[in-house]
Short mmCIF file of C-alpha atoms in Angstrom, two decimals:
data_model
loop_
_atom_site.label_atom_id
_atom_site.label_comp_id
_atom_site.label_asym_id
_atom_site.label_seq_id
_atom_site.Cartn_x
_atom_site.Cartn_y
_atom_site.Cartn_z
CA MET A 1369 9.37 -15.50 -47.58
CA ILE A 1370 9.32 -11.81 -48.16
CA THR A 1371 8.29 -9.55 -45.33
CA ARG A 1372 7.46 -5.98 -46.04
CA ARG A 1373 8.84 -3.49 -43.63
CA THR A 1374 7.63 0.04 -43.20
CA VAL A 1375 10.03 2.97 -43.16
CA ALA A 1376 9.69 3.29 -39.40
CA GLU A 1377 10.63 -0.32 -38.81
CA ARG A 1378 13.90 0.09 -40.65
CA LEU A 1379 15.08 2.86 -38.33
CA PRO A 1380 17.28 2.06 -35.33
CA ASP A 1381 15.37 1.48 -32.06
CA ARG A 1382 16.51 4.66 -30.37
CA TRP A 1383 15.37 6.78 -33.29
CA ARG A 1384 12.08 4.99 -33.39
CA THR A 1385 11.19 5.63 -29.76
CA GLY A 1386 12.36 9.23 -30.25
CA LEU A 1387 10.16 9.61 -33.29
CA VAL A 1388 7.17 8.10 -31.51
CA SER A 1389 7.50 10.50 -28.58
CA VAL A 1390 7.85 13.50 -30.90
CA ILE A 1391 4.68 12.46 -32.74
CA GLN A 1392 2.88 11.84 -29.44
CA PHE A 1393 3.89 15.32 -28.35
CA LEU A 1394 2.96 17.13 -31.55
CA LEU A 1395 -0.21 15.29 -32.52
CA PRO A 1396 -2.64 17.00 -30.10
CA PHE A 1397 -1.27 20.40 -31.14
CA LEU A 1398 -1.68 19.55 -34.81
CA VAL A 1399 -5.22 18.24 -34.35
CA ILE A 1400 -6.39 21.24 -32.31
CA GLY A 1401 -4.55 23.68 -34.59
CA LEU A 1402 -6.09 22.16 -37.68
CA ALA A 1403 -9.62 22.20 -36.26
CA TRP A 1404 -9.10 25.79 -35.17
CA GLU A 1405 -7.76 26.80 -38.59
CA LEU A 1406 -10.73 25.20 -40.33
CA ALA A 1407 -13.21 26.79 -37.92
CA VAL A 1408 -11.84 30.25 -38.69
CA ARG A 1409 -11.55 29.71 -42.45
CA SER A 1410 -15.06 28.32 -42.74
CA GLY A 1411 -16.37 31.40 -40.95
CA LEU A 1412 -17.56 29.47 -37.92
CA ILE A 1413 -15.46 31.84 -35.82
CA THR A 1414 -14.91 35.46 -36.82
CA SER A 1415 -11.21 36.09 -37.33
CA SER A 1416 -11.34 39.45 -35.51
CA SER A 1417 -12.17 37.73 -32.20
CA LEU A 1418 -10.07 34.63 -32.73
CA PRO A 1419 -7.40 34.75 -35.44
CA ALA A 1420 -6.41 31.56 -37.25
CA PRO A 1421 -3.25 29.70 -36.15
CA SER A 1422 -1.65 30.51 -39.49
CA THR A 1423 -2.21 34.22 -38.85
CA ILE A 1424 -0.73 33.95 -35.37
CA LEU A 1425 2.30 32.01 -36.58
CA ALA A 1426 2.89 34.56 -39.31
CA LYS A 1427 2.78 37.25 -36.64
CA VAL A 1428 5.22 35.32 -34.46
CA TRP A 1429 7.56 35.21 -37.46
CA ALA A 1430 7.11 38.91 -38.14
CA LEU A 1431 7.64 40.00 -34.53
CA SER A 1432 10.57 37.72 -33.82
CA VAL A 1433 12.62 37.18 -36.97
CA ARG A 1434 11.69 40.22 -39.04
CA GLU A 1435 11.22 42.95 -36.45
CA GLY A 1436 12.89 41.39 -33.42
CA VAL A 1437 10.64 43.13 -30.89
CA LEU A 1438 9.42 39.82 -29.48
CA TRP A 1439 12.97 39.04 -28.30
CA ARG A 1440 13.26 42.40 -26.66
CA HIS A 1441 9.95 41.86 -24.79
CA LEU A 1442 11.02 38.36 -23.83
CA THR A 1443 14.52 39.23 -22.63
CA ARG A 1444 13.19 42.05 -20.42
CA SER A 1445 10.69 39.63 -18.92
CA LEU A 1446 13.34 36.96 -18.39
CA TYR A 1447 15.63 39.48 -16.73
CA ARG A 1448 12.91 40.43 -14.21
CA LEU A 1449 12.05 36.79 -13.72
CA SER A 1450 15.63 35.76 -12.96
CA VAL A 1451 16.21 38.53 -10.45
CA GLY A 1452 12.88 38.02 -8.66
CA TYR A 1453 13.07 34.25 -8.76
CA ALA A 1454 16.67 34.16 -7.51
CA LEU A 1455 15.57 36.31 -4.57
CA ALA A 1456 12.59 34.03 -3.92
CA MET A 1457 14.79 30.95 -4.12
CA GLY A 1458 17.47 32.27 -1.77
CA SER A 1459 15.12 33.65 0.84
CA GLY A 1460 12.60 30.80 0.54
CA LEU A 1461 15.28 28.18 1.13
CA LEU A 1462 16.78 30.13 4.02
CA PHE A 1463 13.48 31.01 5.67
CA GLY A 1464 12.03 27.54 5.11
CA THR A 1465 15.10 25.94 6.66
CA LEU A 1466 15.03 28.23 9.68
CA LEU A 1467 11.35 27.49 10.30
CA ALA A 1468 11.84 23.75 9.83
CA MET A 1469 14.76 23.66 12.26
CA ASN A 1470 13.37 25.91 14.97
CA ARG A 1471 10.04 25.11 16.59
CA ILE A 1472 9.64 28.53 18.21
CA LEU A 1473 10.23 30.37 14.94
CA ARG A 1474 7.81 28.02 13.22
CA GLU A 1475 5.06 28.62 15.76
CA MET A 1476 5.64 32.36 15.53
CA PHE A 1477 5.66 32.67 11.77
CA SER A 1478 3.39 29.98 10.40
CA PRO A 1479 0.13 31.93 11.09
CA ILE A 1480 1.54 34.91 9.18
CA LEU A 1481 2.59 32.62 6.35
CA SER A 1482 -0.85 31.00 6.11
CA LEU A 1483 -2.40 34.44 6.13
CA LEU A 1484 -0.17 35.81 3.40
CA ILE A 1485 -0.30 32.77 1.16
CA SER A 1486 -4.01 33.28 0.56
CA VAL A 1487 -3.46 36.81 -0.79
CA PRO A 1488 -3.07 36.69 -4.59
CA THR A 1489 0.25 38.18 -5.64
CA ILE A 1490 -1.42 40.48 -8.15
CA ALA A 1491 -3.35 42.13 -5.29
CA TRP A 1492 -0.04 43.34 -3.90
CA VAL A 1493 1.00 45.05 -7.11
CA PRO A 1494 -0.98 48.31 -6.52
CA VAL A 1495 0.70 48.55 -3.12
CA PHE A 1496 4.13 47.99 -4.66
CA LEU A 1497 3.37 50.60 -7.31
CA ILE A 1498 3.08 53.16 -4.53
CA THR A 1499 5.98 51.95 -2.38
CA MET A 1500 8.41 50.89 -5.09
CA GLY A 1501 7.48 52.97 -8.07
CA LEU A 1502 6.09 52.18 -11.49
CA GLY A 1503 9.09 50.40 -12.93
CA ASP A 1504 11.12 47.21 -12.73
CA ARG A 1505 11.27 47.04 -8.97
CA THR A 1506 7.52 46.53 -8.63
CA VAL A 1507 7.52 43.74 -11.19
CA ILE A 1508 10.50 42.07 -9.55
CA ALA A 1509 8.79 42.31 -6.16
CA ALA A 1510 5.72 40.59 -7.62
CA VAL A 1511 7.90 37.84 -9.14
CA PHE A 1512 9.64 37.40 -5.79
CA LEU A 1513 6.40 37.16 -3.83
CA GLY A 1514 4.90 34.81 -6.37
CA GLY A 1515 7.65 32.25 -5.92
CA PHE A 1516 8.51 32.79 -2.28
CA PHE A 1517 5.65 30.96 -0.56
CA ALA A 1518 5.75 27.80 -2.63
CA ILE A 1519 9.51 27.51 -2.11
CA THR A 1520 9.31 28.26 1.60
CA TYR A 1521 6.49 25.80 2.29
CA ASN A 1522 8.04 22.98 0.35
CA THR A 1523 11.41 23.55 1.97
CA ILE A 1524 9.84 23.32 5.42
CA ARG A 1525 8.00 20.15 4.48
CA GLY A 1526 11.06 18.65 2.82
CA ILE A 1527 13.33 19.19 5.80
CA GLU A 1528 10.71 17.90 8.21
CA MET A 1529 10.52 14.73 6.16
CA VAL A 1530 14.24 13.97 5.99
CA ASP A 1531 14.72 10.43 7.28
CA VAL A 1532 15.60 10.68 10.97
CA SER A 1533 18.09 7.78 10.73
CA ARG A 1534 20.11 9.71 8.16
CA ILE A 1535 20.26 12.75 10.43
CA ARG A 1536 21.29 10.51 13.31
CA ALA A 1537 23.95 8.83 11.20
CA ALA A 1538 25.39 12.21 10.22
CA ARG A 1539 25.32 13.49 13.79
CA THR A 1540 27.05 10.37 15.03
CA MET A 1541 29.82 11.00 12.53
CA GLY A 1542 30.20 14.53 13.83
CA ALA A 1543 28.12 16.66 11.41
CA ARG A 1544 26.68 19.81 12.99
CA GLY A 1545 25.06 23.09 12.05
CA LEU A 1546 25.73 24.41 8.59
CA HIS A 1547 27.51 21.27 7.46
CA LEU A 1548 24.62 19.07 8.60
CA PHE A 1549 22.35 21.33 6.56
CA ALA A 1550 24.45 21.33 3.42
CA SER A 1551 25.43 17.68 3.42
CA VAL A 1552 22.27 16.00 4.73
CA LEU A 1553 19.22 18.22 5.24
CA LEU A 1554 19.31 19.98 1.89
CA PRO A 1555 19.96 16.93 -0.31
CA GLY A 1556 17.63 14.87 1.91
CA SER A 1557 14.80 17.31 1.30
CA SER A 1558 15.53 17.80 -2.40
CA VAL A 1559 12.44 15.94 -3.66
CA SER A 1560 10.18 18.40 -1.90
CA VAL A 1561 12.45 21.41 -2.47
CA ILE A 1562 12.42 20.78 -6.23
CA THR A 1563 8.62 20.61 -6.16
CA GLY A 1564 8.74 24.01 -4.47
CA LEU A 1565 11.12 25.37 -7.10
CA ARG A 1566 8.88 24.06 -9.87
CA LEU A 1567 5.69 25.54 -8.42
CA GLY A 1568 7.60 28.69 -7.54
CA ILE A 1569 8.88 29.35 -11.04
CA GLY A 1570 5.34 28.86 -12.39
CA TYR A 1571 3.85 31.31 -9.89
CA SER A 1572 6.69 33.78 -10.44
CA TRP A 1573 6.15 33.67 -14.19
CA ARG A 1574 2.43 34.37 -13.77
CA ALA A 1575 3.06 37.19 -11.32
CA LEU A 1576 5.54 38.70 -13.77
CA VAL A 1577 2.98 38.97 -16.55
CA GLY A 1578 0.42 40.58 -14.23
CA GLY A 1579 3.00 42.94 -12.77
CA GLU A 1580 4.14 44.10 -16.19
CA MET A 1581 0.57 44.86 -17.23
CA LEU A 1582 -0.02 47.06 -14.20
CA SER A 1583 3.29 48.93 -14.10
CA ALA A 1584 2.97 52.08 -16.17
CA MET A 1585 6.68 52.80 -16.57
CA VAL A 1586 7.40 49.33 -17.91
CA GLN A 1587 7.75 49.57 -21.68
CA TRP A 1588 9.03 46.15 -22.58
CA GLY A 1589 7.91 42.72 -21.45
CA ILE A 1590 5.62 39.98 -22.65
CA GLY A 1591 2.85 41.08 -20.28
CA LYS A 1592 3.21 44.63 -21.54
CA MET A 1593 3.06 43.46 -25.12
CA ILE A 1594 -0.31 41.81 -24.54
CA TYR A 1595 -1.59 44.79 -22.62
CA GLN A 1596 -0.54 47.28 -25.28
CA ALA A 1597 -2.15 45.19 -28.00
CA ARG A 1598 -5.46 45.96 -26.35
CA PHE A 1599 -5.22 49.60 -27.45
CA TRP A 1600 -4.97 48.57 -31.10
CA ASN A 1601 -7.53 45.80 -30.70
CA ASP A 1602 -4.82 43.50 -32.06
CA VAL A 1603 -5.97 40.04 -30.96
CA THR A 1604 -3.23 38.38 -32.99
CA VAL A 1605 -0.46 40.02 -30.96
CA MET A 1606 -2.28 39.03 -27.79
CA PHE A 1607 -2.21 35.44 -28.93
CA VAL A 1608 1.45 35.71 -29.81
CA GLY A 1609 1.96 36.88 -26.21
CA LEU A 1610 -0.11 34.04 -24.77
CA ILE A 1611 1.78 31.46 -26.79
CA THR A 1612 5.14 32.99 -25.85
CA ILE A 1613 4.17 32.86 -22.16
CA GLY A 1614 3.10 29.24 -22.45
CA VAL A 1615 6.10 28.09 -24.43
CA THR A 1616 8.59 29.95 -22.24
CA GLY A 1617 7.03 28.55 -19.06
CA PHE A 1618 7.20 25.09 -20.55
CA LEU A 1619 10.84 25.53 -21.57
CA LEU A 1620 11.81 26.91 -18.16
CA ASP A 1621 10.35 23.82 -16.56
CA ARG A 1622 11.95 21.44 -19.05
CA LEU A 1623 15.36 23.07 -19.19
CA LEU A 1624 15.83 24.18 -15.58
CA ILE A 1625 13.71 22.05 -13.30
CA ARG A 1626 13.83 18.81 -15.28
CA TRP A 1627 17.58 19.21 -15.61
CA LEU A 1628 17.87 19.76 -11.87
CA GLU A 1629 15.78 16.66 -11.22
CA ARG A 1630 17.88 14.57 -13.54
CA VAL A 1631 21.21 15.51 -11.97
CA THR A 1632 19.96 15.16 -8.39
CA ILE A 1633 16.99 13.11 -7.24
CA GLU A 1634 16.81 10.85 -10.28
CA ARG A 1635 20.53 10.18 -10.25
CA TRP A 1636 20.33 9.43 -6.53
CA GLY A 1637 17.36 7.09 -6.94
CA MET A 1638 15.16 9.19 -4.67
CA VAL A 1639 12.39 9.20 -7.28
CA ALA A 1640 11.71 6.86 -10.18
CA GLU A 1641 13.36 7.91 -13.44
CA ARG A 1642 10.96 9.22 -16.02
CA MET B 1078 40.46 0.93 37.12
CA THR B 1079 37.93 -1.02 35.16
CA ASP B 1080 38.17 -2.19 31.59
CA ASN B 1081 34.46 -1.57 31.13
CA ILE B 1082 34.21 0.84 28.21
CA ILE B 1083 30.46 1.42 28.64
CA GLN B 1084 28.83 1.65 32.04
CA ILE B 1085 25.09 1.90 32.44
CA HIS B 1086 23.93 2.81 35.95
CA GLY B 1087 20.27 2.65 37.00
CA VAL B 1088 18.98 3.84 33.65
CA SER B 1089 15.25 4.26 33.09
CA LYS B 1090 13.58 5.66 30.02
CA LEU B 1091 10.01 6.92 29.88
CA PHE B 1092 8.14 7.97 26.78
CA GLY B 1093 4.99 10.09 26.73
CA LYS B 1094 3.21 11.81 29.58
CA GLY B 1095 0.32 11.15 31.95
CA ASP B 1096 -1.99 8.31 30.84
CA ARG B 1097 0.08 7.69 27.77
CA GLU B 1098 3.29 7.24 29.72
CA VAL B 1099 5.23 4.16 28.73
CA VAL B 1100 8.18 2.85 30.70
CA ALA B 1101 10.53 1.52 28.04
CA LEU B 1102 13.44 0.72 30.37
CA ARG B 1103 13.51 0.35 34.13
CA ASP B 1104 16.62 0.42 36.31
CA VAL B 1105 19.04 -1.05 33.87
CA ASP B 1106 22.54 -1.75 35.16
CA LEU B 1107 24.87 -3.04 32.53
CA GLN B 1108 28.53 -2.98 31.59
CA PHE B 1109 30.29 -3.64 28.34
CA ARG B 1110 33.91 -4.69 28.30
CA GLU B 1111 36.43 -3.20 25.91
CA GLY B 1112 36.66 -5.30 22.77
CA GLU B 1113 33.78 -7.65 23.50
CA PHE B 1114 31.00 -8.60 21.11
CA ALA B 1115 27.87 -8.14 23.20
CA VAL B 1116 24.40 -8.99 21.96
CA LEU B 1117 21.20 -7.52 23.35
CA ILE B 1118 18.22 -9.78 22.81
CA GLY B 1119 14.63 -9.64 24.00
CA PRO B 1120 11.01 -9.81 22.91
CA SER B 1121 9.84 -7.08 20.55
CA GLY B 1122 9.10 -3.83 22.33
CA CYS B 1123 11.43 -4.67 25.23
CA GLY B 1124 13.47 -1.52 24.76
CA LYS B 1125 16.64 -3.09 23.37
CA SER B 1126 16.76 -0.58 20.55
CA THR B 1127 16.01 2.20 23.03
CA MET B 1128 19.01 1.04 25.03
CA LEU B 1129 21.16 1.33 21.94
CA TYR B 1130 19.76 4.80 21.14
CA LEU B 1131 20.68 5.92 24.65
CA ILE B 1132 24.26 4.74 24.19
CA ALA B 1133 24.32 6.44 20.77
CA GLY B 1134 23.06 9.67 22.35
CA PHE B 1135 19.98 9.88 20.10
CA GLU B 1136 17.85 9.89 23.24
CA SER B 1137 18.76 10.75 26.81
CA PRO B 1138 17.83 8.63 29.85
CA SER B 1139 14.95 9.80 32.07
CA SER B 1140 17.07 8.82 35.06
CA GLY B 1141 20.42 7.17 35.64
CA GLN B 1142 23.67 7.57 33.82
CA ILE B 1143 25.54 6.13 30.88
CA LEU B 1144 29.30 6.48 30.77
CA LEU B 1145 31.56 5.91 27.81
CA ASN B 1146 35.20 5.69 28.88
CA GLY B 1147 34.16 7.27 32.18
CA LYS B 1148 32.50 10.27 30.53
CA GLU B 1149 28.75 10.79 30.51
CA ILE B 1150 27.08 10.47 27.11
CA ARG B 1151 25.13 13.58 26.18
CA ARG B 1152 24.90 13.58 22.42
CA PRO B 1153 25.88 11.54 19.38
CA GLY B 1154 29.55 11.67 18.51
CA PRO B 1155 32.28 10.05 16.47
CA ASP B 1156 33.56 7.96 19.37
CA ARG B 1157 30.64 5.70 18.41
CA GLY B 1158 29.60 4.14 15.12
CA PHE B 1159 26.00 3.21 14.41
CA VAL B 1160 24.65 0.68 11.94
CA PHE B 1161 20.94 1.05 11.23
CA GLN B 1162 18.45 -1.63 10.27
CA ASP B 1163 17.28 0.51 7.35
CA TYR B 1164 20.93 1.27 6.41
CA ALA B 1165 20.39 5.07 6.53
CA LEU B 1166 22.92 5.59 3.76
CA PHE B 1167 23.07 8.96 2.04
CA PRO B 1168 21.56 8.29 -1.39
CA TRP B 1169 23.14 11.50 -2.77
CA LYS B 1170 26.63 10.21 -2.06
CA SER B 1171 28.47 7.37 -3.74
CA VAL B 1172 29.64 4.37 -1.73
CA LEU B 1173 33.01 6.11 -1.37
CA GLY B 1174 31.33 9.38 -0.36
CA ASN B 1175 29.31 7.61 2.29
CA VAL B 1176 32.32 5.85 3.78
CA MET B 1177 34.42 9.03 3.65
CA PHE B 1178 31.78 11.11 5.42
CA GLY B 1179 32.90 10.47 8.99
CA LEU B 1180 36.58 10.85 8.13
CA ARG B 1181 36.09 14.19 6.39
CA ARG B 1182 33.90 15.41 9.25
CA ASN B 1183 36.68 14.67 11.67
CA GLY B 1184 39.35 16.63 9.89
CA VAL B 1185 41.04 13.92 7.85
CA PRO B 1186 42.43 15.42 4.60
CA HIS B 1187 40.70 14.33 1.42
CA ARG B 1188 43.46 12.14 -0.01
CA GLU B 1189 44.01 10.30 3.25
CA ALA B 1190 40.27 9.92 3.88
CA LYS B 1191 39.87 8.40 0.44
CA ALA B 1192 42.66 5.89 1.03
CA THR B 1193 41.24 4.86 4.41
CA ALA B 1194 37.70 4.61 3.00
CA MET B 1195 38.97 2.40 0.19
CA ARG B 1196 40.54 0.09 2.75
CA PHE B 1197 37.22 -0.33 4.53
CA ILE B 1198 35.36 -0.75 1.26
CA GLN B 1199 37.74 -3.61 0.53
CA MET B 1200 37.20 -5.05 3.98
CA VAL B 1201 33.49 -5.39 3.29
CA HIS B 1202 34.22 -6.75 -0.21
CA LEU B 1203 32.77 -3.86 -2.18
CA GLN B 1204 35.83 -2.95 -4.25
CA GLY B 1205 34.69 -1.96 -7.72
CA PHE B 1206 31.48 -0.44 -6.35
CA GLU B 1207 33.05 2.63 -4.75
CA HIS B 1208 31.51 5.00 -7.30
CA ALA B 1209 28.07 3.36 -7.31
CA PHE B 1210 25.14 5.15 -5.75
CA PRO B 1211 23.41 3.29 -2.90
CA HIS B 1212 20.09 2.82 -4.74
CA THR B 1213 21.82 0.59 -7.27
CA LEU B 1214 22.98 -1.85 -4.56
CA SER B 1215 21.21 -4.86 -3.03
CA GLY B 1216 20.21 -4.90 0.64
CA GLY B 1217 23.23 -6.91 1.69
CA MET B 1218 25.59 -4.60 -0.17
CA LYS B 1219 23.92 -1.54 1.32
CA GLN B 1220 24.51 -2.87 4.80
CA ARG B 1221 28.16 -3.57 3.95
CA VAL B 1222 28.42 0.13 3.12
CA GLY B 1223 26.66 0.88 6.41
CA ILE B 1224 29.22 -1.16 8.33
CA ALA B 1225 32.20 0.30 6.45
CA ARG B 1226 30.87 3.81 7.00
CA ALA B 1227 30.47 3.22 10.74
CA LEU B 1228 33.97 1.77 11.12
CA ALA B 1229 36.00 4.00 8.80
CA TYR B 1230 36.50 6.90 11.20
CA ASP B 1231 37.71 4.53 13.93
CA PRO B 1232 35.04 4.85 16.65
CA LYS B 1233 35.63 3.11 19.97
CA VAL B 1234 32.28 1.36 19.94
CA LEU B 1235 30.16 -0.06 17.16
CA LEU B 1236 26.42 -0.03 17.85
CA MET B 1237 24.32 -2.21 15.58
CA ASP B 1238 20.53 -2.07 15.60
CA GLU B 1239 19.18 -5.29 14.02
CA PRO B 1240 21.50 -4.68 11.10
CA PHE B 1241 20.59 -7.86 9.23
CA GLY B 1242 16.88 -7.76 10.04
CA ALA B 1243 15.84 -6.62 6.58
CA LEU B 1244 17.94 -9.18 4.68
CA ASP B 1245 16.87 -12.52 3.20
CA ALA B 1246 17.94 -15.69 5.03
CA GLN B 1247 20.90 -16.55 2.75
CA THR B 1248 22.35 -13.04 2.73
CA ARG B 1249 21.82 -12.80 6.45
CA LYS B 1250 23.83 -15.93 7.14
CA LEU B 1251 26.65 -14.71 4.91
CA MET B 1252 26.66 -11.32 6.60
CA GLN B 1253 26.85 -12.97 10.02
CA GLN B 1254 29.93 -14.92 8.95
CA GLU B 1255 31.53 -11.80 7.55
CA MET B 1256 30.62 -9.82 10.64
CA VAL B 1257 32.75 -12.19 12.70
CA SER B 1258 35.81 -11.63 10.53
CA ILE B 1259 35.18 -7.88 10.36
CA TRP B 1260 35.00 -7.78 14.14
CA GLU B 1261 38.16 -9.83 14.49
CA GLU B 1262 39.95 -7.51 12.09
CA ALA B 1263 38.62 -4.20 13.42
CA LYS B 1264 38.94 -5.11 17.13
CA LYS B 1265 36.01 -2.99 18.25
CA THR B 1266 33.60 -3.19 21.12
CA VAL B 1267 30.32 -4.18 19.51
CA VAL B 1268 26.85 -3.86 20.99
CA PHE B 1269 24.53 -5.72 18.66
CA VAL B 1270 20.73 -5.77 18.95
CA THR B 1271 18.77 -8.65 17.49
CA HIS B 1272 15.70 -10.75 18.17
CA SER B 1273 17.21 -13.85 16.59
CA VAL B 1274 18.65 -16.34 19.06
CA ILE B 1275 20.56 -18.11 16.28
CA GLU B 1276 22.21 -14.85 15.28
CA ALA B 1277 22.93 -13.89 18.89
CA VAL B 1278 24.65 -17.15 19.76
CA TYR B 1279 26.56 -17.26 16.51
CA LEU B 1280 27.99 -13.76 16.95
CA GLY B 1281 28.21 -12.85 20.61
CA ASP B 1282 30.79 -13.32 23.34
CA ARG B 1283 28.05 -12.50 25.75
CA ILE B 1284 24.31 -12.36 25.37
CA VAL B 1285 22.22 -10.01 27.46
CA VAL B 1286 18.61 -11.19 27.61
CA MET B 1287 16.13 -8.44 28.34
CA THR B 1288 12.69 -8.69 29.93
CA ALA B 1289 9.41 -7.72 28.33
CA ARG B 1290 8.36 -4.10 28.83
CA PRO B 1291 9.41 -2.39 30.97
CA GLY B 1292 12.80 -3.59 29.77
CA SER B 1293 15.45 -4.60 32.24
CA VAL B 1294 18.19 -7.19 32.31
CA LYS B 1295 16.74 -10.67 32.69
CA GLY B 1296 19.97 -12.62 32.53
CA MET B 1297 23.29 -13.05 30.80
CA VAL B 1298 24.77 -15.95 28.95
CA ASN B 1299 28.46 -16.22 28.09
CA VAL B 1300 29.18 -17.95 24.84
CA ASP B 1301 32.51 -19.63 25.49
CA VAL B 1302 32.71 -21.27 22.10
CA PRO B 1303 35.73 -20.52 19.91
CA ARG B 1304 35.15 -19.00 16.48
CA PRO B 1305 34.41 -19.92 13.76
CA ARG B 1306 31.41 -21.54 15.37
CA LYS B 1307 29.59 -24.48 13.93
CA TYR B 1308 25.85 -24.57 14.09
CA THR B 1309 25.95 -28.30 14.91
CA GLU B 1310 28.31 -28.31 17.89
CA GLU B 1311 26.71 -29.79 21.03
CA HIS B 1312 27.95 -27.25 23.57
CA TYR B 1313 26.87 -24.49 21.22
CA LEU B 1314 23.37 -25.93 20.90
CA HIS B 1315 23.21 -26.17 24.67
CA ILE B 1316 23.89 -22.44 24.99
CA ARG B 1317 21.27 -21.76 22.40
CA GLU B 1318 18.72 -23.67 24.48
CA GLU B 1319 19.72 -21.67 27.53
CA VAL B 1320 19.12 -18.33 25.79
CA LEU B 1321 15.92 -19.59 24.26
CA ALA B 1322 14.57 -20.68 27.65
CA LEU B 1323 15.25 -17.25 29.15
CA LEU B 1324 13.73 -15.54 26.19
CA GLU B 1325 10.62 -17.66 25.86
CA GLU B 1326 9.37 -16.73 29.32
CA GLU B 1327 9.60 -13.09 28.33
CA VAL B 1328 8.03 -13.58 24.93
CA ALA B 1329 5.08 -15.30 26.62
CA LYS B 1330 4.83 -12.38 29.03
CA SER B 1331 4.90 -9.78 26.29
CA VAL B 1332 2.24 -11.64 24.31
CA LYS B 1333 0.08 -11.81 27.43
CA ASN B 1334 0.55 -8.07 27.95
CA LEU B 1335 -0.54 -7.40 24.41
CA VAL B 1336 -3.66 -9.55 24.73
CA GLU B 1337 -4.59 -7.89 28.00
CA LYS B 1338 -4.11 -4.48 26.47
CA ASP B 1339 -6.39 -5.48 23.62
CA ARG B 1340 -8.98 -6.79 26.04
CA ARG B 1341 -9.01 -3.54 27.97
CA ARG B 1342 -9.59 -1.72 24.76
CA ASP B 1343 -12.18 -4.18 23.51
CA PRO B 1344 -13.85 -6.31 26.26
CA ASP B 1345 -15.30 -8.82 23.79
CA VAL B 1346 -11.91 -10.23 22.90
CA THR B 1347 -11.13 -13.29 25.00
CA PRO B 1348 -7.53 -14.23 25.58
CA ALA B 1349 -6.25 -17.13 23.54
#
């Protein structure tokens, strides 16, 4: 008996599942992109208000490979993001831990935290522009503030939820203070802390784009690129900016946060592996 | 002087305040001898775990005093080892890392701590699993790690809070047998909490039966049967009956208390 096998069936299993997930990932993009392309080409949408995907991709190519300005915008943005986010991470973890460990501090500061968390980060930027100037510092402050609350809150929650038996076990064996924190409280709260880091990097990234748009002395940055495109009515560049923001945010999550999850909480069996 | 390593004098423990106040323990006087295997048994909610927490220093008594080697217990410390019902292993550390924890905390250099930990891992028959993470182990294996971790740093007393309560019947029986040889090898004072009479009589030198809430000492039974014990021996079965008789009165009382509490809450419920 002769059985016919498709190309896909002849591939090794690992390749096949890899191929399937790549197709699953790309298919929605392809479908939407194609519909969009057709809508623009058929004149359903005017290309001056919404350029076709092919136009945008050509522009991405031009700005990145040919002219290189996209990289310069992106690296400036990533620099501000890393400084602001590192500050948010350090202080959020520290502050969150202090509040989780000390009831008096928590009662003193949690009203202020609840009050501040409802203020959109972008609303602070005009204030920062006056106090910190029109340059990098304002943008970094916005990035910091964007990430700080999510990291702080999730650190508090994470430490509060560390299994009391584990703390007791560690204390019985002589762990105290900083060592108790580093060896039990921090890893014990990592599921929640990583959620905070993930939300935090998203909020920081958004705050960055807003901050760059509002800071007059900032010349380079993805947010600035979009903002400047407004003066030339260049919708295509705006879309290049939007796509860059989306893709970079996605990559930050996949490369940093997913990596962190894989080497910690998934390895330790604290969450199901994905 | 006395060879009582733990002395409990007139200890009471209250939880909550006002209307919600619950007396978990009332006027408990109890001694544990150096090197003995003591079992605390009682109906659920009788405060036997609370007693163990007080000795561990996780809670402090509302009145009275607990002495360990003549010194009052104020906080948890490495002169005690604790084995939890839910294992309480550190999932972010390997088996070896878990067992080394207490040694490293108490100033033992890394190389030496590792060697000692490996010895205890062998004692609980987990050699070959020292680099495994706890979530990959079965319940019985996890509790072996729990026991090795609590013994490795050489505490004076081993406190065990229903350590085999979460295990299936077969594993539980095996762990009880191994516990006897571990105890004989490690030569520790053990205070072991359980609600299983079979387990208590199989393991203990002495069984302390506690009353229903508020918990106090109802009676004590010495198990003068040489180890390894056989479940079928006549004298042994006799002791089991004795413990059971003491316990059943208290179980009946605690059930009655529960029903009455329900009735107060909901007058339509009639007692069974």
